[in-house]
């Protein structure tokens, strides 16, 4: 098989065995196609460890971050491990290649005052503004990923119990409680702004656009940036800004780390532990400001 056929077989195997999401499979495919293009006239199964090392070095020379380079190597290791199991190759060219050293990444977060300013930014007198306020309230109240938020349907909401049934990465399901205030915004949005935006049309999606369609991740990301600017927030934002704030503020107020892990849908506690460093920094700042010997 040529490189394209080998990649397709690998992605199909990943989907069948692990049920990975389309986005994850697309990321694997993109990394492998990039390596295949770099190899030029050599097919992927014929690559050796010197090819892998040279490819990773070229990535670093091109200014690609260590984290992205490590992700590409992880993809290659999984790919060649698959080829080895399938007896397509006799030796794994990535076996002795070490990943680059990574610094601990601390996601940016917002203070509670910043979040309050962001929530107050939409003009709720109009239907789009009311929808945006409801989306921001739900995002901060639940810590959902933006993709999970825009994909919410009516069947995922339990108004009586005040929770959401969320389908996360790898199609894993989790129940996430929603506070009374956020649920109140959603209920008022459903009975008012949503009906006006749909204009008699039908949709299973909870949050809809002015044309009655589903909101996209990209569109909502632009909405967050616009409201942040409007609220005077000049910090570096990401699509997960409110998710990070949700986790950090819970920990700042004494929440158990494993509870936050369940709410965020992290399969590994170490992923959640990154937020403890942010919380500790906040505690140190408060100590310095308010303790007489700070």
Short mmCIF file of C-alpha atoms in Angstrom, two decimals, residues 3-4 7-8 10-11 25-44 47 51-52 54-65 67-76 79-80:
data_model
loop_
_atom_site.label_atom_id
_atom_site.label_comp_id
_atom_site.label_asym_id
_atom_site.label_seq_id
_atom_site.Cartn_x
_atom_site.Cartn_y
_atom_site.Cartn_z
CA UNK A 3 1.18 6.25 2.09
CA UNK A 4 -2.38 7.48 1.48
CA UNK A 7 -3.06 6.30 6.52
CA UNK A 8 -6.67 5.51 5.61
CA UNK A 10 -4.81 3.25 10.18
CA UNK A 11 -7.59 5.82 10.72
CA UNK A 25 -9.04 11.33 13.49
CA UNK A 26 -8.63 14.43 11.32
CA UNK A 27 -5.71 15.58 13.50
CA UNK A 28 -3.99 12.19 13.16
CA UNK A 29 -4.56 12.24 9.41
CA UNK A 30 -3.18 15.76 9.08
CA UNK A 31 0.04 14.93 10.98
CA UNK A 32 0.64 11.77 8.96
CA UNK A 33 0.01 13.50 5.65
CA UNK A 34 2.48 16.21 6.66
CA UNK A 35 5.14 13.58 7.42
CA UNK A 36 4.37 11.77 4.16
CA UNK A 37 4.78 15.03 2.20
CA UNK A 38 8.08 15.71 4.00
CA UNK A 39 9.37 12.24 3.05
CA UNK A 40 8.69 13.10 -0.61
CA UNK A 41 9.60 9.98 -2.63
CA UNK A 42 9.66 7.51 0.28
CA UNK A 43 6.46 5.80 1.44
CA UNK A 44 5.55 5.96 5.14
CA UNK A 47 10.72 5.48 6.91
CA UNK A 51 13.71 10.20 8.94
CA UNK A 52 11.62 10.64 12.06
CA UNK A 54 15.04 14.79 10.87
CA UNK A 55 11.31 15.51 10.45
CA UNK A 56 10.92 16.52 14.10
CA UNK A 57 14.06 18.67 13.87
CA UNK A 58 12.62 20.42 10.81
CA UNK A 59 9.46 21.16 12.78
CA UNK A 60 11.42 22.79 15.60
CA UNK A 61 13.51 24.79 13.11
CA UNK A 62 10.27 26.02 11.55
CA UNK A 63 9.24 27.44 14.93
CA UNK A 64 6.71 24.73 15.79
CA UNK A 65 6.26 24.51 19.57
CA UNK A 67 4.08 20.66 22.53
CA UNK A 68 2.97 20.41 18.91
CA UNK A 69 6.14 18.50 17.99
CA UNK A 70 5.51 16.06 20.83
CA UNK A 71 1.95 15.58 19.60
CA UNK A 72 3.21 14.76 16.10
CA UNK A 73 5.67 12.22 17.53
CA UNK A 74 2.87 10.66 19.59
CA UNK A 75 0.86 10.29 16.39
CA UNK A 76 3.80 8.68 14.59
CA UNK A 79 0.87 4.82 13.61
CA UNK A 80 4.07 2.74 13.47
#
